[in-house]
Structure formats: structure tokens, C-alpha cells
Short mmCIF file of C-alpha atoms in Angstrom, two decimals:
data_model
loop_
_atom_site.label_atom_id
_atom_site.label_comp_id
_atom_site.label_asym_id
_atom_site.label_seq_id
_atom_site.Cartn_x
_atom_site.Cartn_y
_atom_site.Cartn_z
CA UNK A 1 171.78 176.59 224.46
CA UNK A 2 171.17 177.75 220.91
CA UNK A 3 171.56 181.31 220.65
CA UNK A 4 168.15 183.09 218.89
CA UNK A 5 169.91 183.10 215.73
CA UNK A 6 170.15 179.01 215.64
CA UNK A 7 167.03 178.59 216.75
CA UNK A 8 165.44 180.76 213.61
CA UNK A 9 167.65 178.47 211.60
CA UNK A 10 166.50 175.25 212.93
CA UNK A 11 164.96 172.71 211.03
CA UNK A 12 160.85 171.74 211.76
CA UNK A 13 162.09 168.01 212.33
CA UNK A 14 164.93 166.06 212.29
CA UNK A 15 163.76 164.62 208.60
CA UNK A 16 164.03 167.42 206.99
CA UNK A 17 167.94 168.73 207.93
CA UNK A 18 170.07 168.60 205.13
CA UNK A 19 172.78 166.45 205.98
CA UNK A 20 175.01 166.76 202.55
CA UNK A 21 176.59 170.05 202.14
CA UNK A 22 175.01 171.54 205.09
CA UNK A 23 176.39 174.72 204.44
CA UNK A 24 173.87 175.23 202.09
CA UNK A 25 170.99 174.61 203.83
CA UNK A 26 167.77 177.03 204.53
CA UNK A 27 165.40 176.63 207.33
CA UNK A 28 164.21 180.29 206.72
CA UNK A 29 160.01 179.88 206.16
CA UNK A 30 160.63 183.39 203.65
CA UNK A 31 163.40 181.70 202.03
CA UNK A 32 161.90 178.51 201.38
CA UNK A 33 158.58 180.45 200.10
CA UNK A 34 160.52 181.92 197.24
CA UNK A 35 161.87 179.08 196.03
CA UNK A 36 158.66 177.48 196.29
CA UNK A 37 156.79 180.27 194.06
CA UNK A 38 159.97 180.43 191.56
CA UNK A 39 159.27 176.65 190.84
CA UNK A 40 157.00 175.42 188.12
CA UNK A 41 156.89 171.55 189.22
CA UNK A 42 156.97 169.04 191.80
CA UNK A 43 157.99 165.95 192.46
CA UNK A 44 156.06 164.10 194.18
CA UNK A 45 157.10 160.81 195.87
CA UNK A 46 154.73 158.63 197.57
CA UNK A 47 154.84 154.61 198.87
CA UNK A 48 152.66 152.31 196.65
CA UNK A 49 152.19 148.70 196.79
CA UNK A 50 154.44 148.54 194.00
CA UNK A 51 157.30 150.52 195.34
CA UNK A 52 158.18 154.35 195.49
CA UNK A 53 156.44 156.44 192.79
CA UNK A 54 157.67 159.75 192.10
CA UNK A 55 155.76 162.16 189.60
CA UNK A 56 155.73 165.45 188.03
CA UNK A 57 152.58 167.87 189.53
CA UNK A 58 151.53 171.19 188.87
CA UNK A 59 151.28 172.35 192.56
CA UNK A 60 150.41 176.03 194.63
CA UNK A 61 150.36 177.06 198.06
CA UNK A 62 148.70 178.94 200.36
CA UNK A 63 150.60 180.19 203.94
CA UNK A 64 150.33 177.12 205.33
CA UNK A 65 149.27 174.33 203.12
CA UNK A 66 151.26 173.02 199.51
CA UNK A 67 148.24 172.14 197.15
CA UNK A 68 148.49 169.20 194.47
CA UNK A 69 145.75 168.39 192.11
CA UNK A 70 144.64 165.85 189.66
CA UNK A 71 142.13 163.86 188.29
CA UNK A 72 139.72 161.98 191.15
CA UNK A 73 141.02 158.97 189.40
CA UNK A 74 144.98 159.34 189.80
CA UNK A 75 146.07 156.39 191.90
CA UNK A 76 149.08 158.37 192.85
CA UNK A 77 147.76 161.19 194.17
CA UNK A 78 145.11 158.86 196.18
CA UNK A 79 147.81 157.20 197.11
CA UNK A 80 148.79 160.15 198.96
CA UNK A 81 145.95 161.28 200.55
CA UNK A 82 146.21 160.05 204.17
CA UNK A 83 149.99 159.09 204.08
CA UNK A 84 153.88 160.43 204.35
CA UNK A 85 154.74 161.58 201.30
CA UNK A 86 157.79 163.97 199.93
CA UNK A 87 157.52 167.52 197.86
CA UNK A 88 160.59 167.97 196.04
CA UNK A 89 160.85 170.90 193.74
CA UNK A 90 163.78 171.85 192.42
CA UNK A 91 165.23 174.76 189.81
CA UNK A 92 168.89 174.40 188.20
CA UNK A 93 170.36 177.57 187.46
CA UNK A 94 173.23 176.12 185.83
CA UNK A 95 176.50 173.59 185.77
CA UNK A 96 179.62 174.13 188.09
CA UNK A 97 183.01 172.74 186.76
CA UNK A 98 185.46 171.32 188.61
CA UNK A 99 189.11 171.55 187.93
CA UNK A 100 188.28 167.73 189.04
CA UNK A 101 185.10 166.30 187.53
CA UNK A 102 184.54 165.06 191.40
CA UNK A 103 184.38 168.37 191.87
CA UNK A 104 181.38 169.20 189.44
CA UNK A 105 178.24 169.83 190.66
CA UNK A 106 175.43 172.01 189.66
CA UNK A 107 174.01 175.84 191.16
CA UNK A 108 169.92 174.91 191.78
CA UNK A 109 167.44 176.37 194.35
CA UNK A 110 165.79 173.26 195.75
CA UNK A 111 162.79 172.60 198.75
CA UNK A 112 162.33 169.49 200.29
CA UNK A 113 158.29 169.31 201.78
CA UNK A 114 157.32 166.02 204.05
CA UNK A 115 154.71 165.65 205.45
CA UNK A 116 151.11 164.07 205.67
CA UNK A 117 148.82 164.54 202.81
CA UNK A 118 145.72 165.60 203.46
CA UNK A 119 142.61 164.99 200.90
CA UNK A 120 140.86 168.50 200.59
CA UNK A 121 137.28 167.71 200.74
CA UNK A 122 135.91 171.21 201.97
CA UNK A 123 134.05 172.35 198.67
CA UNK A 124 135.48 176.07 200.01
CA UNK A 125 139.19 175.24 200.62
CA UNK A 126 138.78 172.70 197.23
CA UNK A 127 137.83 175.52 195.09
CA UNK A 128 140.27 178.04 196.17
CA UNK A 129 143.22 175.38 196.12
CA UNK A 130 141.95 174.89 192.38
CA UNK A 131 142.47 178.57 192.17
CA UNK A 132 146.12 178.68 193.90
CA UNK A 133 147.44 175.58 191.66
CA UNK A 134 145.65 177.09 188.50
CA UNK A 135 147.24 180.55 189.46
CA UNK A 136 151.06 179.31 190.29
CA UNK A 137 152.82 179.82 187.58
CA UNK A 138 150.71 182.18 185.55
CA UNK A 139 147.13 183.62 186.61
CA UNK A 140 144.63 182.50 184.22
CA UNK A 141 141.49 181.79 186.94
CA UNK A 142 139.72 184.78 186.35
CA UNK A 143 140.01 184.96 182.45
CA UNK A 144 139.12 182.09 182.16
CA UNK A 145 136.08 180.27 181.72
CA UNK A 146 134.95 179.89 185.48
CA UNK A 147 134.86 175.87 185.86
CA UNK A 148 131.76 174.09 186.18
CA UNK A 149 130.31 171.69 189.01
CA UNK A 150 131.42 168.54 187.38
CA UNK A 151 134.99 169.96 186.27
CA UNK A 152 135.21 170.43 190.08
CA UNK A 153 134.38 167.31 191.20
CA UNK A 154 136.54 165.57 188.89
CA UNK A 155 139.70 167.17 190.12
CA UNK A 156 141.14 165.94 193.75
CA UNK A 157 143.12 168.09 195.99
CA UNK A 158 145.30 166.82 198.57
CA UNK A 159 147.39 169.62 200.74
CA UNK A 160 150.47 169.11 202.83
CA UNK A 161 151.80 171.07 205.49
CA UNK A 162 154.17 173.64 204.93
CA UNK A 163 155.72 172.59 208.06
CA UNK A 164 158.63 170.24 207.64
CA UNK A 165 160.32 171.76 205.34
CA UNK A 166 164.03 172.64 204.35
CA UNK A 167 166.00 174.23 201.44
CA UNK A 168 168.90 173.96 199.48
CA UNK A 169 170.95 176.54 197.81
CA UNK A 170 173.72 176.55 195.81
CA UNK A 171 175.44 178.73 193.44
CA UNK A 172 178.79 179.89 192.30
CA UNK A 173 182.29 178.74 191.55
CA UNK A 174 183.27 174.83 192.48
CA UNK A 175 185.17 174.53 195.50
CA UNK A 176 187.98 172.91 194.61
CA UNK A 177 191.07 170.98 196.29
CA UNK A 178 193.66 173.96 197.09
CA UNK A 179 196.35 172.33 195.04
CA UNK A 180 194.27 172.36 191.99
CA UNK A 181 194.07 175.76 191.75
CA UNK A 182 197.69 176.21 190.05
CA UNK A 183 197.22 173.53 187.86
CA UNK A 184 196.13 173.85 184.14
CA UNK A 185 192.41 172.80 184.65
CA UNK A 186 189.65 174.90 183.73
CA UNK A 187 186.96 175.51 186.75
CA UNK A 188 183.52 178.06 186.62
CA UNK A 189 180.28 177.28 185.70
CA UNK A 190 177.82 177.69 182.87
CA UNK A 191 174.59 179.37 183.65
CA UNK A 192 171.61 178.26 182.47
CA UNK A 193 168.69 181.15 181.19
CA UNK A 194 164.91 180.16 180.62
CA UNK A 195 162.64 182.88 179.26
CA UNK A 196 158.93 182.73 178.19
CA UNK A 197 158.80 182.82 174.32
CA UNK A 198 155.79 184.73 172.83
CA UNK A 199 152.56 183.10 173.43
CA UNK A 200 151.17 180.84 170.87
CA UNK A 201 147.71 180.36 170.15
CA UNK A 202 145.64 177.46 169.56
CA UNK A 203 144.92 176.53 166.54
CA UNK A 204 141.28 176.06 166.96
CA UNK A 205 141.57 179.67 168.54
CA UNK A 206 138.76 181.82 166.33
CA UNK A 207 139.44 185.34 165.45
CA UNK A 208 139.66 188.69 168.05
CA UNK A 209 140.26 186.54 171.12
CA UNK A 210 142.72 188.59 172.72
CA UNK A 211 145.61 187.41 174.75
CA UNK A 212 144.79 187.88 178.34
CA UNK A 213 147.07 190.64 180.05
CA UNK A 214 149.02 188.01 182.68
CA UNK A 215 150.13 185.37 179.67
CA UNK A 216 151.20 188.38 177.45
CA UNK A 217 153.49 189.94 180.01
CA UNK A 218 155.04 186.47 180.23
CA UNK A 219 156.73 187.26 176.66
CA UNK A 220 161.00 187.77 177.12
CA UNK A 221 160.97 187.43 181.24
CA UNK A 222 162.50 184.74 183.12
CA UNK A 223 160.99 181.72 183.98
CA UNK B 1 147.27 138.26 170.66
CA UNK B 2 148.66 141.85 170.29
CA UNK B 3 150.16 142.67 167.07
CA UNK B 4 153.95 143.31 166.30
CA UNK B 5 153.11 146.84 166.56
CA UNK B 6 151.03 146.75 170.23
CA UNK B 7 153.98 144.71 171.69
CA UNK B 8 156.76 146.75 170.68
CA UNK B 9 155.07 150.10 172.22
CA UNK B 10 154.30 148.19 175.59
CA UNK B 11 155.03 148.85 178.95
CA UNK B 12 157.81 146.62 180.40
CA UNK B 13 155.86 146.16 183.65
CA UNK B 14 151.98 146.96 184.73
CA UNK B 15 153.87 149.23 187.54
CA UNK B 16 155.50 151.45 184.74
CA UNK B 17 151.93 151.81 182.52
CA UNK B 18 150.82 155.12 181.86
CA UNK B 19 147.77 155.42 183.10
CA UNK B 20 146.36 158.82 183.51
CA UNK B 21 146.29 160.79 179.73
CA UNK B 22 147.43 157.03 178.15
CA UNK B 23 147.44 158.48 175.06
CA UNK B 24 150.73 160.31 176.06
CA UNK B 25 152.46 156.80 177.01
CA UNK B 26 155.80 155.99 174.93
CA UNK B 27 156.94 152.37 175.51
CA UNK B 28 159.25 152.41 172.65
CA UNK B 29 162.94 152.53 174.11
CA UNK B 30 164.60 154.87 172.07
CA UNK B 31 162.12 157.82 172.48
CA UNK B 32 162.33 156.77 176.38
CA UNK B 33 166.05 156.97 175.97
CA UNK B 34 166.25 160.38 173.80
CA UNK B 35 164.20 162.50 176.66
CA UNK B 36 166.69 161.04 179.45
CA UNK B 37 169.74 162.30 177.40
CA UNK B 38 168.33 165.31 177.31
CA UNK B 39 167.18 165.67 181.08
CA UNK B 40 169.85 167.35 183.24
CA UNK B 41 168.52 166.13 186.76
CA UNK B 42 166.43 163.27 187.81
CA UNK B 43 164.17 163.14 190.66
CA UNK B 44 165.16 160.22 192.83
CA UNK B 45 162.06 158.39 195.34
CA UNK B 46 163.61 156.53 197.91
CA UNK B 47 161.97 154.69 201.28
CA UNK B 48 163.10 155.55 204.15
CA UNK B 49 162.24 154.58 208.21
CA UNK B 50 160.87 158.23 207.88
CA UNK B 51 158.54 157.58 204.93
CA UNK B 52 159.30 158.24 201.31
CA UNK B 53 161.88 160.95 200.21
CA UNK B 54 162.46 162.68 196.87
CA UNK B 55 165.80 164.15 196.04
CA UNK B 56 167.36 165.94 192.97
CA UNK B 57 170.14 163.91 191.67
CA UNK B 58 172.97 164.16 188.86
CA UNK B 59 172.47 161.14 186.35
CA UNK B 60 174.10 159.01 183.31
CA UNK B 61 173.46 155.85 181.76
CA UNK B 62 175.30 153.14 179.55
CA UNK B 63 172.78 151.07 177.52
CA UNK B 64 171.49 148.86 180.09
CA UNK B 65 171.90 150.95 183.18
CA UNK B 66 170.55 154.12 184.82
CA UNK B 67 173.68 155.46 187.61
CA UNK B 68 173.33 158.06 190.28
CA UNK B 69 176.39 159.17 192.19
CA UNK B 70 176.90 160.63 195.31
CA UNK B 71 178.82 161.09 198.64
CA UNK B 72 179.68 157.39 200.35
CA UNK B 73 178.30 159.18 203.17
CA UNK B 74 174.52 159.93 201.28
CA UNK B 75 171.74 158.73 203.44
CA UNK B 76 169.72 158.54 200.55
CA UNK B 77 172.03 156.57 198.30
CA UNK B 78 172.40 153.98 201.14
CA UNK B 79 168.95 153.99 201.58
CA UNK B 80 168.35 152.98 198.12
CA UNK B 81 171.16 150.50 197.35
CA UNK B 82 169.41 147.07 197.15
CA UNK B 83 165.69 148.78 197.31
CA UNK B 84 162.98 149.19 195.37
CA UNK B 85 163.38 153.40 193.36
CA UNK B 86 161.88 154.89 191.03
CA UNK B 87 163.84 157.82 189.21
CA UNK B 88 161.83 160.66 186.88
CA UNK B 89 163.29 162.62 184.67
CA UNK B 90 160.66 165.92 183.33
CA UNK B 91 161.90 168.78 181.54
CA UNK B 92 159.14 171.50 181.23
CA UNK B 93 158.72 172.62 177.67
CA UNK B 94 155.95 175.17 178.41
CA UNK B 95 152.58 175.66 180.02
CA UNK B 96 149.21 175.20 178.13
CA UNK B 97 146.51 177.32 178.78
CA UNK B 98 143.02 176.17 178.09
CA UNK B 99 139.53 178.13 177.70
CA UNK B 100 138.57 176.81 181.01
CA UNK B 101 141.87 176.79 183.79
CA UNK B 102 140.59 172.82 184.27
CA UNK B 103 142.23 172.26 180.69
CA UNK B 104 145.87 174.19 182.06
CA UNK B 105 148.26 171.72 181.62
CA UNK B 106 151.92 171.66 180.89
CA UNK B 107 153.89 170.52 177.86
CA UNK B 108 156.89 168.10 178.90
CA UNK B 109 158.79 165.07 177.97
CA UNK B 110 159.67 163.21 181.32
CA UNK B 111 160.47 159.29 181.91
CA UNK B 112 159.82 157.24 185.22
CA UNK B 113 162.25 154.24 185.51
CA UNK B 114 161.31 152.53 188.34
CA UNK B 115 163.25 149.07 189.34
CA UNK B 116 165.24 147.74 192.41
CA UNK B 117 168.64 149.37 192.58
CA UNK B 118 172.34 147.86 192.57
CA UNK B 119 175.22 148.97 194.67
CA UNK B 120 177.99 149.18 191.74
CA UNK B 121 181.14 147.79 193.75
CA UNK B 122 183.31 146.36 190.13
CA UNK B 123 185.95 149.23 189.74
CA UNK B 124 185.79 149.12 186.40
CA UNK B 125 181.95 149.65 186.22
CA UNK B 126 182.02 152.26 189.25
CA UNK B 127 184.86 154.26 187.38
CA UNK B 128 182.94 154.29 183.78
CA UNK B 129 179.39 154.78 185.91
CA UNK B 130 180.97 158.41 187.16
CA UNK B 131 182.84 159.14 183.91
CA UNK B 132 179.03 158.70 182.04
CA UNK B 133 177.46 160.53 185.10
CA UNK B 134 180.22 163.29 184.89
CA UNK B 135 179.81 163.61 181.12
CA UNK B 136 175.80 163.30 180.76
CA UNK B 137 175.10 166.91 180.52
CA UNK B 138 178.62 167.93 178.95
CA UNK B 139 181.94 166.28 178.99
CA UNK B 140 184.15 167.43 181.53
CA UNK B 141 186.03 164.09 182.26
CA UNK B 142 188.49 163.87 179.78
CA UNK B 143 189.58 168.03 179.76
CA UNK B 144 189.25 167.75 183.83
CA UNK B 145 192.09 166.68 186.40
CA UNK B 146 191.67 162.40 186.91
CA UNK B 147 189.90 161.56 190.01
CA UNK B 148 192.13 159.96 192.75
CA UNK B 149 191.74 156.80 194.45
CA UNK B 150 190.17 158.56 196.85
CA UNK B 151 187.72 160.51 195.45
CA UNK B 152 186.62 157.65 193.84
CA UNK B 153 185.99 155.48 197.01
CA UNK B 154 184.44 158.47 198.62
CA UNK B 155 182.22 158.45 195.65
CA UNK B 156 179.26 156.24 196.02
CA UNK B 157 177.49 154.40 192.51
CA UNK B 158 174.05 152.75 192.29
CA UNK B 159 172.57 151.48 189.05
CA UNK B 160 169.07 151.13 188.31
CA UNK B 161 168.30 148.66 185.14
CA UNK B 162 166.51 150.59 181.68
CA UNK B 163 164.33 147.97 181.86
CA UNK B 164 160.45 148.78 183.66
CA UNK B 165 160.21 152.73 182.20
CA UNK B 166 158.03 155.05 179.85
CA UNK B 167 157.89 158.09 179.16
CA UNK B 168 154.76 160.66 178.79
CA UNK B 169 155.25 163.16 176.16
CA UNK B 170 153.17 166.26 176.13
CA UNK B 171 153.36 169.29 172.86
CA UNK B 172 150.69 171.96 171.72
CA UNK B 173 147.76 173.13 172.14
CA UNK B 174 144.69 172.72 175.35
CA UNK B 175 142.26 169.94 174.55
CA UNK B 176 139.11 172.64 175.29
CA UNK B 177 135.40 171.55 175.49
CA UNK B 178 133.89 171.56 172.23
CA UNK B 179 131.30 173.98 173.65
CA UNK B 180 133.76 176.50 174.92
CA UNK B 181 135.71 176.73 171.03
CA UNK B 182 133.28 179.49 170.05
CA UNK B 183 133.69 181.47 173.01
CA UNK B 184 135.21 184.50 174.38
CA UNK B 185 137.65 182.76 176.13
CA UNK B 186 141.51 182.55 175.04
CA UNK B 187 143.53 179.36 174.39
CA UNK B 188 147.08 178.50 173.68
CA UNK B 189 150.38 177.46 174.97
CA UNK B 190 153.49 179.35 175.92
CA UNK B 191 156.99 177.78 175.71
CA UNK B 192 160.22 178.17 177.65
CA UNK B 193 163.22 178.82 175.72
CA UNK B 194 166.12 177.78 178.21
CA UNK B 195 169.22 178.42 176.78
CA UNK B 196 173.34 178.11 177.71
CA UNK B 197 175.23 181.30 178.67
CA UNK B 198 178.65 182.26 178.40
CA UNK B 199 181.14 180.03 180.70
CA UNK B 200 181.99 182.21 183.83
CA UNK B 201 185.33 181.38 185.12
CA UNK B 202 186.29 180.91 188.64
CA UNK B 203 187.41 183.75 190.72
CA UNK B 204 190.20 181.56 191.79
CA UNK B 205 190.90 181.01 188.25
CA UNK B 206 194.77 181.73 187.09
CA UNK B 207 195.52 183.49 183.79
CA UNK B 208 195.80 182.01 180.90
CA UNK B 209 193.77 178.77 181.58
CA UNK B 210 191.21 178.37 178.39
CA UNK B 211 187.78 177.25 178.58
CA UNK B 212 187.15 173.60 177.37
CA UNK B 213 185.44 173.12 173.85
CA UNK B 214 182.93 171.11 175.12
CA UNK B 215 182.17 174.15 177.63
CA UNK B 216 182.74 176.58 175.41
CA UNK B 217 180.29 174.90 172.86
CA UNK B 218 177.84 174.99 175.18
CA UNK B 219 177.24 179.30 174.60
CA UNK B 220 173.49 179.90 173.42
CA UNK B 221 172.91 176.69 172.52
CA UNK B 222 169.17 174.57 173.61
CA UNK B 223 169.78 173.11 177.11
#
């Protein structure tokens, strides 16, 4: 029997256990959360007639749902709505170097999400999914200009569970073979470090429109 | 008939056309080819018995020939060998922030290749496929130990052809509504600077072992 510590460390299904490099693995729901909110991207996979389709999506989340959106017309992401489909996102903090190049690899914070997409059709839930996706990286829904009816209707939502779900950590030194480690090969890694530059403004911008508060702090943090 | 100029900048396959933001699309190989040299992961969509699954991957290519590596013991790698994938590379440049949060966007340069893929079995091909995979983001290969024999057959190749792939290329400023140019309402874009830092050796590192050039080159340059 499991002790209580196993159990919190389980995965939600058997999909979703990472089987390479276990030892790396995180079935922690707070763990997983952080990655998910460090992200800026996913990748989302999903079974077409043509063949697997991944693509690049802004995304948010709520506590229990992962929100994608798009245009009502994306075949992709209607596609989704109704089926299995994958929620990769992924960060890469840097390169690790091997004494061995087999022994290369890279430090990233990575979440795997499967699950059943769901097509968001409550105008309530659409609008504040809108808000969560538009909100993810940087808040910009309330200084904005609030969106209209039509903007709404244009843009389809489709949530997935945060359910099955795993994550992958890795950071560090390579692990190396034990009788590398006297020879003359060079092993360590190379981190990687991604700030916000100052904002830029458009240049159909017209005169004293101020920088809202949340994209001006952005300047010099980390992404 | 399309001219000399339509035909060169069109999409190998109806499955790789752009369709969503078209005017983003880039057919023409050697733009396709300069954003995945300068990706660092790709973002591989496999089928599986347990629906689709998206996984971060290391990459390289030769001219004709897209390789991911990975354990002989990688579910996913199996899973793909002989199978319809599709592999995307994005790297995020910076958001965009329009007057109205339904014009947020992102700027990015990211490719989809999507074809069936190849288990590479030739030794000579599988060796060079995980020198160019091992060397993609910075070469290690030559300054690293040699793989042995059996590092290399624990080391599983598949090869995806350059052939059905685009790439969608986003830079600047929010494409606002005309209407909302006059008002109060601030528009821009901010970029991501992501830079290299200083190698970090090993802990298990012995004296007097220098850093490669090609590492040490890397230190605050553009990843």
C-alpha cells in the first residue's frame, strides 16, 4: 500500500506519468500551477484528418479548467473542441553539457495537460476565460478598451481539465558516467536569461497615452 | 497559372497552408529554415492509443531532414517512427498589446513541419543525425568525449523530411480598429530580450578543465 506521501505524488492517470527520467517528475497540483502561470505559450496538439497538428496558443487558467482561444474560424482549435487533445507548455532555462554530448540535455520546467476539450459556450464562463487568457501573461483587460459583442463572438474558447496532468523538472549539472569525471572534458551548463525590454509604442499611438501601470512594470524583470 | 513569384512562396502541401492571419505565411525555404536554426526546442505531436501527445524535444537538421533523438526506450519516439508528426518550432519575440485586449497578440517566428517520420537505422546517418542534433544549439560534439557504441544504440533517431512546412512570422505593432486609434486607450508591443549567461561549471568539475570556445562564446550573446 502506498504510503500518504505516494499517493500525493501520484499521477491523475496512467497517461500522464512520466516515464523518461522519472526522477524528475511532478504530480504536485501547486507545482504544476506555477509552471503553468510562468509559461507564455502552449502547444497544442490535436488529431486532424490530416494527421497530428500541433500549434502555438496564447492560453490561461482558472482552478480547474486550462483556457485556449482563437478565432471561431480556427480549424484547429474546432478541431479540439469535443476530442483528446495534449497541452504542452514548456520553459528552457538553459543548456546542460555533458563531458559526453550523450550526456547533454537541457534544464526546462515543462507541463504535460490531456484531456478532453471542451467548447465554452456559456456567454459567462466565455467572457471571463477571454479575461484569464487576455490576463496570462500581462493584465491588460481592464485598461483596455472593454471588447464589444461581435469581438466576443468571434473568438472561441475551448477549456480542458486541469486534471490529467504531470510535470517535468530539470535543472543543474549533467549527470555524467563516473569515469568521465577525471577526464579532460568540460561539463556545466549555460543558463539562459529572458527579461522584458522597455515597452514600445505603436506607431499610430497619438500623443499623452500613457503606458498602463501592469506593461510598464514589465520593463528589466524576468520573463 | 500562378506566376514565378506565387509558386515559389507556396505551401508544399494544403495540410501545411497557413490559414488563420495568411498574411503571416512564409513558404519560401530559406526563411523556413533560418527560424528553425534559431529555435532551441521543437514541440513534437505524436498519436498515440491514448490520443494525441505533445512533447518538448531537442532537434537538428541536415538539408533534407528534420532529426529528433531520444532514449531507445522513448514511448513517444516509437510511437512516431513510421507515423504521421508534425513538429513546431516558436520562439516568442514579445507580446503585442492592442487598444482593445481582442487585438493582444504575440510576436514570434515559429515553423510547423508536418510529414510521416523515418526510423534512421544507416549508422552513418544515425551517427551524423546526433552529431547535428548535439550541435544545433552550440557545438559540443567535437570538444566533448566520443559517444560509445553503446550510447549510440541506446540512442534512438527519427527523421522527418523539410519538405510539407511554413512558417508564420509575426513583428510590431497591434492591428487596432480604426475607430479605437483616436482613443484613450494605449497600444504597443513589448519584447523579450533572452540572452546567454556565463557557463557554470559542474560541481563535480576537476581543476584546471577550461570551458569550450563554442561555450564560452556563448556569454551575453542573443539566444
Amino acid at each position: 500500500m502506498p504510503g500518504p506521501d505516494e499517493e500525493a505524488h501520484a499521477p491523475a492517470s496512467d497517461r500522464v506519468r512520466v516515464r523518461r527520467g522519472a526522477i524528475r517528475a511532478e504530480y504536485d497540483r501547486a507545482a504544476i500551477l506555477e509552471v503553468l502561470d510562468a509559461g507564455l505559450i502552449a502547444h497544442v496538439g490535436v488529431v486532424t484528418d490530416s494527421g497530428p497538428i500541433v500549434l502555438p496558443m496564447a492560453y490561461g487558467r482558472s482552478d480547474d479548467w486550462l483556457y485556449l482561444h482563437g478565432s471561431a474560424a480556427n480549424a484547429a482549435l474546432r478541431a479540439a473542441a469535443g476530442r483528446d487533445v495534449c497541452v504542452t507548455v514548456t520553459i528552457v532555462d538553459g543548456i546542460v553539457v555533458g563531458r559526453s554530448p550523450f550526456h547533454n540535455s537541457m534544464n526546462y520546467r515543462g507541463v504535460v495537460v490531456r484531456g478532453t476539450a471542451r467548447s465554452v459556450d456559456d456567454r459567462t464562463e466565455h467572457v471571463e476565460a477571454l479575461r484569464l487568457v487576455s490576463d496570462h501573461v500581462v493584465a491588460t483587460w481592464e485598461t483596455g478598451r472593454a471588447p464589444t459583442e461581435l469581438e466576443i463572438r468571434k473568438t472561441m474558447v475551448i477549456a480542458v481539465p486541469l486534471v490529467e496532468m504531470s510535470a517535468k523538472i530539470r535543472t543543474g549539472d549533467p549527470i555524467d558516467e563516473p569515469e568521465d569525471l577525471e577526464g579532460p572534458h568540460w561539463g556545466g551548463h549555460v543558463p539562459i536569461r529572458s527579461v522584458w525590454e522597455p515597452a514600445v509604442p505603436a506607431l499610430d499611438l497619438h500623443d499623452g497615452v500613457e503606458v498602463p501601470p501592469a506593461i510598464r512594470s514589465l520593463d528589466g524583470r524576468l520573463v
